[in-house]
Amino acid sequence: MDVYNNCIEIFVPSQYNMQVVHKCLYWFTGKYDIEIIDAVNGINVKISPLNVPFKEDEKNEIRIRINKSLIDYYLREQIQKETKTIRELIIAKAFSHFDDEIIPESLVSDPIGFDPHKLSNDTK
Amino acid sequence: MILNSDKERFTRKFKDFSDFDTGNELYHLLPFRFRRIANNRELLVNDWGDYLLVDNGVVDKLVNRRLSKVLDAEVYHDLLANFFISEKPVPSLIDLISTRYRTKKSFLDSFTSLHIFVISLRCDHSCHYCQVSRVSADKHLYDMNEQHIIKGIEMMLMSPAQHLTMEFQGGESLLAFEKIKFAVQLAKQRAEDKNKILTFVICSNLVPLTEEILEFCKEYNILISTSLDGPSYVHNKNRHRPGKNSYELALSGIFRAREVLGEDAVSALLTTSSLSLQYPVEIVDEYFNLGFKSIFLRPISPYGFAVKNNTKNYYESEAFVEFYKKALNRIIEYNLNGHFFREDYATILLKKMVTPFPVGYVDLQSPAGMISSVIVFNYNGEIYASDESRMLAEMNDYTFRLGSLDTHEYNDIFYGSQSKAYSEALLNESLPGCSDCAYQPYCGADPVLHHATQGDMIGHRPTSVFCHRNMALFDYLFDLMQDKRMERIFRNWITGTHA
């Protein structure tokens, strides 16, 4: 097997942080050996198939899939960052055991026209 | 008299564009995940399981604040109504959203409900996919003794769940019918004292079935679950026994049990073998022709000879998905012809996809159902985290053995260090590959299967048979759901009604 022809190299610009890169490349680790190398303004990713030669059309297909996947994981990261607090709030409320019912306070003291507590006291 | 200001108010001129609220940047994202699916569509699923199918490119517009309330009004309002975005930083209906989230996890409320008693390991069959049976072995060695039955029942009744299921498995459980009798009578009496509601299930190949057994099942409302692998040429090849007549005896047992206990009290389970993969249509037809209203297309169990061969497992998983699709299409054909006949695994997935409720299926829960939903008391008094865990033990892997009825108390088993040791592998919310997956709210973690097939409880998703199979089936169901006729059939399966 020609080792040099059996891998492709993809440059990933530094706008993608390492978490996005790792999450994206994770899904390729079932079939490919992945090597990440530091480069100027980004990283180089070396990809070679596990134990089998690379097919020519496969090389191009992998490039396209990785580029698409990087964009998707970048979007996922944005969503996760932006929703972290509200997600925590929703989960905390879901499993909290306290009753957080707030009785609204307003200038109108008896919004139904009479004070039911006063009424029951009067009729005693 | 009309004032100048009034004149201005009634003018029919178009308002300036800036008068319209475009909605850009005015919305806030709520937690959701997405996945690209067939037909250039994007699937969005939020944390509490609501989903929305949109055209390709919507997520990008949404995240980058290029989605307009006016120009993309329809999709904008769909996203708003289905809680993917909010117009306030904290949505007004946050309590509702939290309740929805809690409801999806409400299977945790009752804690362990399914208690499996492996009442005997003896069996008259020697099925090639079974790792656990001891053919014609000494009953004193391989039947559960009365002390273990008593302690198992005591431990079962300590569960906080009010509704409990006591399931008798084997080997062939009915070879130890006297032990089942003892266990049922004792459990019923003790459960009444504790105000617990008990459901009994006997899993059996039905060969030892007698009139006495059926009368007992009728008296105690015991459900029968049997094995049927398809037509005789599949079933008898999968399930070996002297006389090569497992199929004939199973059918005879099913008919006799239906007669005495009623149709609903008898169900059959399919175990898919490599041979079964060649007969998807024939297997479905067999179940339909025998009058079953459903079939459970269970995947190939990796707890056999192929367990440590990840590549072989993966190819078998691909073959299973193809088998499943062909079989499901056949089932759908029956439904399109006016029959109610459902596939149980699809129904479980669909319930998770389209209803706000959880489904009590231990393989698709997060946290995983081992221990918190199911526990196994083995014939020798050992306690295991799930049925698959004890199968592993039969292959000398005791990773999921929690203790013994002889030496451990309830708290040691359910809250002990052994059960805590599994915890990091139980939640798919935090597993690599799962945490970003759109199907995470519908799927589960299966630490036992990943340990068995990959040697790691957390597992490697790109080569996981569990992940591969479930992703393929979710994709296929979402694809089918885009056809309104299919959606109607699937909703009937969920509600159990025939429209």
Coordinates of C-alpha atoms in Angstrom, one line a residue:
Chain A
M1 CA 0.0 0.0 0.0
D2 CA 1.4 3.4 -1.0
V3 CA 1.3 5.2 2.4
Y4 CA 1.7 8.7 0.8
N5 CA -1.1 8.2 -1.6
N6 CA -3.3 6.6 1.0
C7 CA -4.2 9.7 2.9
I8 CA -5.7 13.2 2.4
E9 CA -4.9 16.3 4.2
I10 CA -7.5 18.9 5.0
F11 CA -6.8 22.4 6.4
V12 CA -9.2 23.6 9.0
P13 CA -9.1 27.3 9.7
S14 CA -8.8 28.5 13.3
Q15 CA -12.4 29.9 13.3
Y16 CA -13.4 26.4 14.2
N17 CA -12.4 25.7 17.8
M18 CA -10.9 22.3 18.7
Q19 CA -14.1 21.1 20.3
V20 CA -16.0 21.6 17.0
V21 CA -13.2 19.8 15.1
H22 CA -13.1 16.9 17.6
K23 CA -16.8 16.4 17.5
C24 CA -16.9 16.5 13.7
L25 CA -13.9 14.1 13.2
Y26 CA -15.2 11.7 15.9
W27 CA -17.8 10.4 13.5
F28 CA -15.1 9.5 11.0
T29 CA -13.0 7.4 13.4
G30 CA -14.9 4.2 12.7
K31 CA -13.4 3.9 9.2
Y32 CA -10.5 6.3 9.2
D33 CA -7.3 7.0 11.1
I34 CA -7.2 10.7 11.9
E35 CA -4.2 12.8 12.8
I36 CA -4.4 16.4 13.8
I37 CA -1.3 18.6 13.2
D38 CA -0.9 22.3 14.3
A39 CA -0.5 24.7 11.4
V40 CA -0.4 28.5 10.9
N41 CA -3.9 30.0 11.3
G42 CA -5.5 26.6 11.9
I43 CA -4.8 22.9 11.8
N44 CA -4.1 20.2 9.2
V45 CA -6.1 17.0 9.5
K46 CA -4.5 13.9 8.0
I47 CA -7.1 11.2 7.1
S48 CA -6.4 7.6 5.9
P49 CA -8.7 4.6 5.8
L50 CA -8.1 1.9 8.3
N51 CA -6.4 -1.1 6.7
V52 CA -7.7 -0.5 3.2
P53 CA -6.5 1.7 0.3
F54 CA -8.3 5.0 -0.4
K55 CA -10.5 5.1 -3.4
E56 CA -10.2 8.2 -5.6
D57 CA -13.8 9.3 -5.5
E58 CA -13.9 8.5 -1.7
K59 CA -11.2 11.2 -1.1
N60 CA -13.3 13.9 -2.6
E61 CA -16.4 12.7 -0.9
I62 CA -14.7 12.7 2.5
R63 CA -13.5 16.3 2.0
I64 CA -17.1 17.4 1.2
R65 CA -18.5 15.5 4.2
I66 CA -16.0 16.9 6.6
N67 CA -16.5 20.5 5.4
K68 CA -20.3 20.1 5.7
S69 CA -20.0 18.5 9.1
L70 CA -17.7 21.2 10.4
I71 CA -20.3 23.8 9.6
D72 CA -23.0 21.8 11.3
Y73 CA -21.0 21.3 14.4
Y74 CA -20.2 25.0 14.4
L75 CA -23.9 25.7 14.4
R76 CA -24.5 23.2 17.1
E77 CA -21.8 24.9 19.2
Q78 CA -23.6 28.2 18.7
I79 CA -26.9 26.7 19.8
Q80 CA -25.4 25.0 22.8
K81 CA -23.6 28.2 24.0
E82 CA -26.6 30.4 23.5
T83 CA -29.0 27.9 25.3
K84 CA -26.8 26.7 28.1
T85 CA -28.4 28.9 30.8
I86 CA -32.0 28.4 29.7
R87 CA -31.4 24.6 29.5
E88 CA -30.1 24.6 33.0
L89 CA -33.0 26.7 34.2
I90 CA -35.6 24.3 32.6
I91 CA -33.9 21.2 34.0
A92 CA -33.6 22.8 37.5
K93 CA -37.3 23.8 37.5
A94 CA -38.3 20.3 36.2
F95 CA -36.7 18.5 39.1
S96 CA -37.1 21.1 41.9
H97 CA -39.3 20.2 44.8
F98 CA -40.3 23.6 46.0
D99 CA -43.6 25.4 45.1
D100 CA -42.7 28.6 43.4
E101 CA -46.1 30.0 42.9
I102 CA -45.9 33.8 43.2
I103 CA -49.0 35.7 44.4
P104 CA -49.1 38.8 42.3
E105 CA -49.2 42.1 44.2
S106 CA -50.9 45.1 42.7
L107 CA -52.6 48.3 43.6
V108 CA -56.0 46.6 43.3
S109 CA -56.4 44.8 46.6
D110 CA -59.6 43.0 45.8
P111 CA -59.7 42.3 42.1
I112 CA -62.9 40.3 42.3
G113 CA -64.8 43.1 43.9
F114 CA -64.7 42.0 47.5
D115 CA -62.3 40.5 49.9
P116 CA -63.3 36.9 50.5
H117 CA -61.3 36.7 53.8
K118 CA -63.0 39.8 55.1
L119 CA -66.4 38.3 54.1
S120 CA -65.9 35.1 55.9
N121 CA -64.8 37.0 59.1
D122 CA -67.9 39.2 58.9
T123 CA -70.3 36.2 58.6
K124 CA -68.8 34.4 61.6
Chain B
M1 CA -65.4 67.8 10.2
I2 CA -62.3 65.7 9.5
L3 CA -59.1 66.8 11.1
N4 CA -55.8 66.7 9.3
S5 CA -54.5 64.1 11.7
D6 CA -57.5 61.8 11.1
K7 CA -56.9 62.1 7.3
E8 CA -53.4 60.8 7.8
R9 CA -54.6 57.9 9.9
F10 CA -57.0 56.7 7.2
T11 CA -54.6 56.9 4.3
R12 CA -54.3 53.8 2.1
K13 CA -50.7 54.4 1.3
F14 CA -48.3 51.5 2.1
K15 CA -46.5 52.0 5.3
D16 CA -42.7 52.4 5.3
F17 CA -40.8 49.1 5.4
S18 CA -39.3 50.0 8.7
D19 CA -42.8 50.1 10.3
F20 CA -42.8 46.3 10.1
D21 CA -41.2 44.3 12.8
T22 CA -39.0 41.9 10.9
G23 CA -38.3 39.9 14.1
N24 CA -34.6 39.5 13.3
E25 CA -32.5 39.4 16.4
L26 CA -35.6 39.6 18.5
Y27 CA -35.9 35.9 19.2
H28 CA -34.0 33.7 21.6
L29 CA -33.0 30.1 20.9
L30 CA -34.3 27.3 23.2
P31 CA -32.2 24.1 23.6
F32 CA -32.5 21.9 20.5
R33 CA -30.5 19.6 18.3
F34 CA -30.7 19.1 14.6
R35 CA -30.0 16.5 11.9
R36 CA -30.1 16.5 8.1
I37 CA -32.5 13.9 6.8
A38 CA -33.7 12.7 3.4
N39 CA -35.4 15.0 0.8
N40 CA -33.3 18.1 1.7
R41 CA -35.0 18.5 5.0
E42 CA -33.7 19.4 8.5
L43 CA -35.0 17.7 11.6
L44 CA -35.1 19.8 14.7
V45 CA -35.7 18.1 18.1
N46 CA -35.8 20.1 21.3
D47 CA -34.8 18.7 24.7
W48 CA -38.3 17.7 25.7
G49 CA -38.9 15.8 22.4
D50 CA -40.9 18.0 20.2
Y51 CA -39.8 17.8 16.6
L52 CA -40.1 20.0 13.5
L53 CA -39.2 19.2 9.9
V54 CA -38.0 22.2 8.0
D55 CA -36.3 22.9 4.7
N56 CA -32.5 22.8 4.4
G57 CA -30.9 26.1 5.5
V58 CA -33.4 27.0 8.2
V59 CA -31.1 26.2 11.1
D60 CA -28.3 28.3 9.6
K61 CA -30.7 31.3 9.1
L62 CA -32.1 30.7 12.6
V63 CA -28.8 30.6 14.4
N64 CA -27.3 33.5 12.4
R65 CA -30.4 35.7 13.0
R66 CA -31.4 35.8 9.4
L67 CA -34.9 34.4 10.0
S68 CA -37.5 37.0 9.5
K69 CA -40.8 37.1 11.4
V70 CA -42.4 38.6 8.3
L71 CA -40.6 37.0 5.4
D72 CA -40.4 33.6 7.0
A73 CA -43.6 34.0 8.9
E74 CA -44.8 30.3 8.6
V75 CA -41.6 28.7 9.8
Y76 CA -41.0 31.4 12.4
H77 CA -44.4 30.8 14.0
D78 CA -43.9 27.0 13.9
L79 CA -40.6 27.4 15.7
L80 CA -42.2 29.7 18.2
A81 CA -45.3 27.5 18.8
N82 CA -43.2 24.4 19.2
F83 CA -40.7 25.9 21.7
F84 CA -37.6 26.1 19.5
I85 CA -37.4 29.9 19.9
S86 CA -38.8 32.4 22.4
E87 CA -39.5 36.1 22.0
K88 CA -38.4 36.7 25.6
P89 CA -35.1 35.6 27.2
V90 CA -37.0 33.4 29.6
P91 CA -40.1 32.1 27.8
S92 CA -43.5 32.9 29.5
L93 CA -44.4 29.2 29.4
I94 CA -41.2 28.0 31.1
D95 CA -43.2 26.2 33.7
L96 CA -45.0 24.3 31.0
I97 CA -41.6 23.4 29.3
S98 CA -40.2 22.2 32.6
T99 CA -43.2 20.1 33.1
R100 CA -42.9 18.6 29.6
Y101 CA -39.2 17.8 30.4
R102 CA -40.1 16.2 33.7
T103 CA -42.9 14.2 32.1
K104 CA -40.4 12.7 29.6
K105 CA -38.3 11.6 32.5
S106 CA -41.2 10.4 34.7
F107 CA -40.3 6.8 34.2
L108 CA -37.8 7.5 37.0
D109 CA -40.6 8.3 39.5
S110 CA -41.6 4.7 40.2
F111 CA -38.1 3.3 40.2
T112 CA -37.6 -0.4 39.6
S113 CA -40.8 -2.1 38.5
L114 CA -39.7 -5.1 36.5
H115 CA -38.2 -7.9 38.6
I116 CA -37.0 -11.0 36.7
F117 CA -36.7 -14.2 38.5
V118 CA -34.6 -16.8 36.6
I119 CA -36.5 -19.6 38.2
S120 CA -34.6 -22.4 36.5
L121 CA -31.7 -22.7 34.1
R122 CA -32.8 -26.1 32.9
C123 CA -34.2 -26.3 29.4
D124 CA -35.4 -28.9 26.9
H125 CA -34.2 -26.7 24.0
S126 CA -30.7 -26.0 22.8
C127 CA -31.2 -22.9 20.7
H128 CA -28.0 -21.8 19.0
Y129 CA -28.4 -18.2 20.0
C130 CA -28.9 -18.9 23.7
Q131 CA -26.0 -18.7 26.1
V132 CA -27.8 -19.6 29.3
S133 CA -29.7 -22.9 29.2
R134 CA -28.6 -26.1 30.8
V135 CA -30.2 -28.9 28.9
S136 CA -31.5 -31.7 31.1
A137 CA -29.3 -30.6 34.0
D138 CA -29.7 -31.4 37.7
K139 CA -32.6 -29.4 39.0
H140 CA -31.2 -29.0 42.5
L141 CA -28.2 -27.2 41.0
Y142 CA -30.0 -25.1 38.4
D143 CA -33.4 -24.3 40.0
M144 CA -33.9 -21.3 42.3
N145 CA -34.2 -22.5 45.9
E146 CA -37.1 -21.4 48.1
Q147 CA -34.9 -19.2 50.3
H148 CA -33.8 -17.2 47.3
I149 CA -37.4 -16.9 46.1
I150 CA -38.5 -15.5 49.5
K151 CA -35.6 -13.0 49.7
G152 CA -36.2 -12.0 46.1
I153 CA -39.8 -11.3 46.8
E154 CA -38.9 -9.3 49.9
M155 CA -36.5 -7.2 48.0
M156 CA -39.0 -6.7 45.1
L157 CA -41.6 -5.4 47.5
M158 CA -39.2 -2.8 48.9
S159 CA -39.3 -1.0 45.6
P160 CA -41.1 2.3 45.8
A161 CA -43.1 1.4 42.7
Q162 CA -46.7 0.6 43.4
H163 CA -47.1 -1.4 40.2
L164 CA -44.6 -4.3 40.0
T165 CA -44.0 -6.9 37.4
M166 CA -42.7 -10.3 38.5
E167 CA -41.4 -12.1 35.4
F168 CA -40.3 -15.8 35.5
Q169 CA -37.6 -16.7 33.0
G170 CA -35.4 -19.6 32.3
G171 CA -33.9 -21.7 30.8
E172 CA -37.4 -23.1 30.5
S173 CA -39.3 -21.7 33.5
L174 CA -42.2 -24.1 33.4
L175 CA -39.8 -27.0 34.1
A176 CA -39.8 -25.5 37.6
F177 CA -43.6 -24.9 37.8
E178 CA -43.8 -25.9 41.5
K179 CA -41.3 -23.1 42.2
I180 CA -43.4 -20.6 40.2
K181 CA -46.5 -21.7 42.1
F182 CA -44.8 -21.1 45.4
A183 CA -43.4 -17.7 44.3
V184 CA -46.7 -16.5 42.9
Q185 CA -48.8 -17.4 45.9
L186 CA -46.3 -15.9 48.3
A187 CA -45.7 -12.7 46.3
K188 CA -49.5 -12.2 45.9
Q189 CA -50.1 -12.5 49.6
R190 CA -47.1 -10.2 50.6
A191 CA -48.0 -7.7 47.9
E192 CA -51.6 -7.4 49.3
D193 CA -50.1 -6.7 52.8
K194 CA -48.1 -3.8 51.3
N195 CA -50.8 -2.5 48.9
K196 CA -48.7 -3.2 45.8
I197 CA -50.2 -4.2 42.5
L198 CA -48.5 -7.2 41.0
T199 CA -48.5 -8.4 37.4
F200 CA -47.1 -11.9 36.7
V201 CA -45.5 -13.0 33.5
I202 CA -44.2 -16.5 32.6
C203 CA -41.8 -16.7 29.7
S204 CA -41.9 -20.2 28.3
N205 CA -41.5 -22.2 25.1
L206 CA -44.8 -23.8 26.2
V207 CA -43.6 -27.4 25.7
P208 CA -44.2 -28.3 29.4
L209 CA -47.7 -26.6 29.4
T210 CA -50.4 -28.7 31.1
E211 CA -54.1 -28.1 31.9
E212 CA -53.0 -27.7 35.6
I213 CA -50.6 -24.9 34.7
L214 CA -53.2 -23.1 32.5
E215 CA -55.8 -23.2 35.4
F216 CA -53.2 -21.8 37.8
C217 CA -52.4 -19.0 35.3
K218 CA -56.1 -18.2 34.9
E219 CA -56.6 -18.1 38.7
Y220 CA -53.7 -15.7 39.2
N221 CA -54.1 -13.7 36.0
I222 CA -50.7 -14.7 34.8
L223 CA -49.6 -13.5 31.3
I224 CA -47.8 -15.9 29.0
S225 CA -44.9 -14.7 26.8
T226 CA -43.5 -17.3 24.4
S227 CA -41.0 -17.5 21.6
L228 CA -42.0 -17.7 17.9
D229 CA -39.3 -17.1 15.4
G230 CA -41.5 -17.4 12.3
P231 CA -42.5 -20.3 10.1
S232 CA -41.5 -23.8 11.0
Y233 CA -38.5 -23.8 8.7
V234 CA -37.0 -20.8 10.6
H235 CA -38.3 -21.6 14.1
N236 CA -37.2 -25.2 14.2
K237 CA -33.8 -24.4 12.8
N238 CA -33.3 -21.6 15.4
R239 CA -34.8 -23.5 18.3
H240 CA -33.4 -27.1 18.5
R241 CA -35.0 -29.8 20.6
P242 CA -35.3 -33.5 20.4
G243 CA -38.0 -34.4 17.9
K244 CA -37.3 -31.1 15.9
N245 CA -40.9 -30.0 16.7
S246 CA -40.4 -26.8 18.7
Y247 CA -42.7 -24.9 16.2
E248 CA -45.5 -27.4 16.4
L249 CA -45.4 -27.5 20.2
A250 CA -45.2 -23.7 20.5
L251 CA -48.3 -23.3 18.2
S252 CA -50.2 -25.9 20.1
G253 CA -49.4 -24.1 23.4
I254 CA -50.4 -20.7 22.0
F255 CA -53.8 -22.0 20.9
R256 CA -54.5 -23.8 24.2
A257 CA -53.3 -20.8 26.3
R258 CA -55.5 -18.4 24.2
E259 CA -58.5 -20.7 24.8
V260 CA -58.1 -20.7 28.5
L261 CA -56.6 -17.3 29.3
G262 CA -57.9 -15.2 26.4
E263 CA -56.1 -13.8 23.3
D264 CA -54.7 -10.8 25.1
A265 CA -53.0 -12.9 27.8
V266 CA -50.7 -14.6 25.3
S267 CA -47.9 -12.8 23.4
A268 CA -45.0 -14.1 21.3
L269 CA -41.5 -12.7 20.9
L270 CA -39.3 -13.0 17.9
T271 CA -35.6 -13.5 18.2
T272 CA -33.9 -12.5 15.0
S273 CA -31.1 -14.9 13.9
S274 CA -28.9 -14.7 10.9
L275 CA -31.3 -17.2 9.3
S276 CA -34.3 -15.0 10.0
L277 CA -32.8 -12.2 8.1
Q278 CA -33.6 -14.0 4.9
Y279 CA -37.3 -14.2 5.6
P280 CA -38.7 -10.8 6.6
V281 CA -42.0 -11.2 4.7
E282 CA -42.6 -14.8 5.7
I283 CA -42.1 -14.0 9.4
V284 CA -44.5 -11.1 9.3
D285 CA -47.1 -13.2 7.5
E286 CA -46.7 -16.0 10.0
Y287 CA -47.6 -13.7 12.9
F288 CA -50.4 -12.1 11.0
N289 CA -51.9 -15.5 10.0
L290 CA -51.8 -16.7 13.5
G291 CA -54.0 -13.9 14.6
F292 CA -51.4 -11.8 16.5
K293 CA -52.2 -8.0 16.4
S294 CA -48.5 -7.1 16.7
I295 CA -45.0 -8.4 16.1
F296 CA -41.8 -7.3 17.9
L297 CA -38.9 -7.3 15.4
R298 CA -36.2 -7.6 18.0
P299 CA -32.7 -7.2 16.7
I300 CA -30.0 -9.9 16.7
S301 CA -28.7 -10.3 20.2
P302 CA -25.0 -9.7 20.3
Y303 CA -24.7 -11.9 23.4
G304 CA -23.8 -14.9 21.3
F305 CA -20.7 -16.1 19.5
A306 CA -20.3 -12.8 17.6
V307 CA -20.2 -10.7 20.8
K308 CA -16.5 -9.7 20.7
N309 CA -16.4 -9.4 16.9
N310 CA -17.2 -5.7 16.3
T311 CA -16.9 -5.8 12.5
K312 CA -19.2 -8.9 12.2
N313 CA -21.7 -7.3 14.6
Y314 CA -21.7 -4.2 12.4
Y315 CA -22.4 -6.1 9.2
E316 CA -25.1 -8.0 11.0
S317 CA -26.6 -4.8 12.2
E318 CA -26.7 -3.5 8.6
A319 CA -28.4 -6.7 7.5
F320 CA -30.9 -6.3 10.3
V321 CA -31.8 -2.8 9.3
E322 CA -32.5 -4.1 5.7
F323 CA -34.5 -6.9 7.2
Y324 CA -36.4 -4.6 9.4
K325 CA -37.4 -2.2 6.6
K326 CA -38.7 -5.0 4.4
A327 CA -40.7 -6.5 7.3
L328 CA -42.0 -3.1 8.3
N329 CA -43.1 -2.4 4.7
R330 CA -45.0 -5.7 4.8
I331 CA -46.7 -4.7 8.1
I332 CA -47.7 -1.4 6.6
E333 CA -49.1 -3.2 3.6
Y334 CA -51.5 -5.0 5.9
N335 CA -52.5 -1.7 7.5
L336 CA -53.1 -0.1 4.2
N337 CA -55.4 -3.0 3.4
G338 CA -57.5 -2.2 6.5
H339 CA -56.0 -4.4 9.1
F340 CA -54.7 -3.3 12.5
F341 CA -51.3 -5.0 12.8
R342 CA -48.4 -3.1 14.4
E343 CA -44.7 -3.5 14.9
D344 CA -43.8 -3.0 18.6
Y345 CA -40.3 -1.6 18.3
A346 CA -41.5 1.1 15.8
T347 CA -44.5 1.8 18.2
I348 CA -42.0 2.4 21.1
L349 CA -39.9 4.8 18.9
L350 CA -43.1 6.5 17.6
K351 CA -44.5 7.0 21.1
K352 CA -41.2 8.7 22.0
M353 CA -41.3 10.9 18.9
V354 CA -44.9 12.1 18.9
T355 CA -46.2 11.9 22.4
P356 CA -45.1 13.8 25.5
F357 CA -44.9 10.6 27.5
P358 CA -42.0 8.2 28.3
V359 CA -42.0 4.6 27.3
G360 CA -41.1 1.9 29.8
Y361 CA -38.6 0.1 27.5
V362 CA -35.4 -0.3 29.3
D363 CA -33.1 -0.3 26.3
L364 CA -34.2 3.1 25.2
Q365 CA -34.0 5.1 28.4
S366 CA -31.7 7.8 29.7
P367 CA -30.6 7.1 32.4
A368 CA -30.4 3.5 31.2
G369 CA -33.0 1.2 32.6
M370 CA -30.7 -1.3 34.3
I371 CA -31.2 -1.3 38.0
S372 CA -33.6 1.8 38.0
S373 CA -36.2 0.0 35.9
V374 CA -35.2 -3.7 35.9
I375 CA -33.4 -6.1 38.2
V376 CA -32.6 -9.8 37.8
F377 CA -32.5 -12.4 40.5
N378 CA -30.6 -15.3 39.0
Y379 CA -31.3 -19.0 39.7
N380 CA -28.4 -19.1 42.2
G381 CA -29.3 -16.0 44.1
E382 CA -27.0 -13.7 42.3
I383 CA -28.4 -10.3 41.4
Y384 CA -27.7 -8.7 38.0
A385 CA -28.4 -5.2 36.6
S386 CA -30.4 -6.5 33.6
D387 CA -31.2 -9.7 31.7
E388 CA -28.3 -9.2 29.3
S389 CA -26.0 -8.8 32.3
R390 CA -26.8 -12.3 33.5
M391 CA -26.2 -13.6 29.9
L392 CA -22.8 -12.0 30.1
A393 CA -22.2 -13.8 33.4
E394 CA -22.9 -17.1 31.7
M395 CA -19.9 -16.2 29.5
N396 CA -17.8 -15.6 32.6
D397 CA -18.1 -11.8 32.5
Y398 CA -19.4 -10.6 35.9
T399 CA -19.1 -6.9 35.3
F400 CA -22.8 -6.2 36.0
R401 CA -23.2 -8.6 39.0
L402 CA -24.5 -6.4 41.8
G403 CA -24.3 -8.9 44.7
S404 CA -26.3 -11.8 46.1
L405 CA -29.6 -12.4 47.8
D406 CA -27.6 -14.2 50.5
T407 CA -25.3 -11.4 51.4
H408 CA -26.7 -8.1 50.2
E409 CA -29.6 -5.9 51.4
Y410 CA -31.8 -3.6 49.3
N411 CA -29.6 -0.5 49.8
D412 CA -26.4 -2.3 49.0
I413 CA -27.8 -3.3 45.7
F414 CA -29.7 -0.3 44.5
Y415 CA -27.6 2.5 46.1
G416 CA -24.3 0.7 46.6
S417 CA -20.9 1.5 45.1
Q418 CA -21.3 -1.1 42.4
S419 CA -24.4 0.5 40.9
K420 CA -22.9 4.0 41.3
A421 CA -19.9 2.8 39.3
Y422 CA -22.0 2.5 36.2
S423 CA -23.5 6.0 36.5
E424 CA -21.3 7.9 34.0
A425 CA -22.3 5.5 31.2
L426 CA -26.0 5.7 31.9
L427 CA -26.9 9.1 30.5
N428 CA -26.9 9.6 26.8
E429 CA -27.1 13.4 27.4
S430 CA -23.4 13.3 28.2
L431 CA -22.1 10.4 26.0
P432 CA -19.8 11.2 23.2
G433 CA -21.7 11.3 19.9
C434 CA -25.1 11.2 21.7
S435 CA -24.9 14.6 23.3
D436 CA -25.2 16.4 20.0
C437 CA -27.5 13.9 18.3
A438 CA -31.0 15.0 17.3
Y439 CA -32.4 11.6 18.4
Q440 CA -30.9 11.9 22.0
P441 CA -34.3 12.7 23.6
Y442 CA -35.8 9.6 22.0
C443 CA -32.9 7.2 22.4
G444 CA -31.0 5.6 25.3
A445 CA -27.7 4.5 26.6
D446 CA -26.9 0.8 26.6
P447 CA -23.8 0.3 28.8
V448 CA -24.2 -3.5 28.9
L449 CA -24.3 -3.9 25.1
H450 CA -21.4 -1.5 24.6
H451 CA -19.4 -3.3 27.2
A452 CA -20.1 -6.6 25.6
T453 CA -19.4 -5.6 22.0
Q454 CA -16.7 -2.9 22.5
G455 CA -15.2 -3.6 25.9
D456 CA -16.3 -0.1 27.1
M457 CA -19.5 0.8 28.8
I458 CA -19.5 4.3 27.3
G459 CA -18.9 2.9 23.8
H460 CA -17.7 4.2 20.5
R461 CA -20.7 5.6 18.6
P462 CA -19.3 5.4 15.0
T463 CA -18.9 1.6 15.4
S464 CA -21.8 1.0 17.8
V465 CA -24.4 -1.5 16.6
F466 CA -26.9 0.1 19.0
C467 CA -26.3 3.6 17.5
H468 CA -26.2 2.4 13.9
R469 CA -29.5 0.5 14.2
N470 CA -31.4 3.1 16.1
M471 CA -30.3 6.0 13.9
A472 CA -31.3 4.0 10.8
L473 CA -34.7 3.2 12.2
F474 CA -35.4 6.8 13.4
D475 CA -34.3 8.1 10.0
Y476 CA -36.6 5.6 8.3
L477 CA -39.6 6.4 10.5
F478 CA -39.2 10.2 10.0
D479 CA -38.9 9.6 6.3
L480 CA -42.1 7.5 6.3
M481 CA -43.9 10.0 8.5
Q482 CA -43.8 12.6 5.7
D483 CA -46.4 10.6 4.0
K484 CA -49.8 11.5 5.6
R485 CA -51.2 7.9 5.1
M486 CA -48.2 6.5 7.1
E487 CA -48.6 9.1 9.8
R488 CA -52.2 8.1 10.3
I489 CA -51.3 4.4 10.5
F490 CA -48.5 5.2 13.0
R491 CA -50.9 7.2 15.2
N492 CA -53.2 4.3 15.3
W493 CA -50.4 2.1 16.5
I494 CA -49.6 4.5 19.3
T495 CA -53.2 4.8 20.5
G496 CA -53.9 1.1 19.8
T497 CA -57.0 1.9 17.9
H498 CA -58.1 0.9 14.4
A499 CA -59.4 3.9 12.5

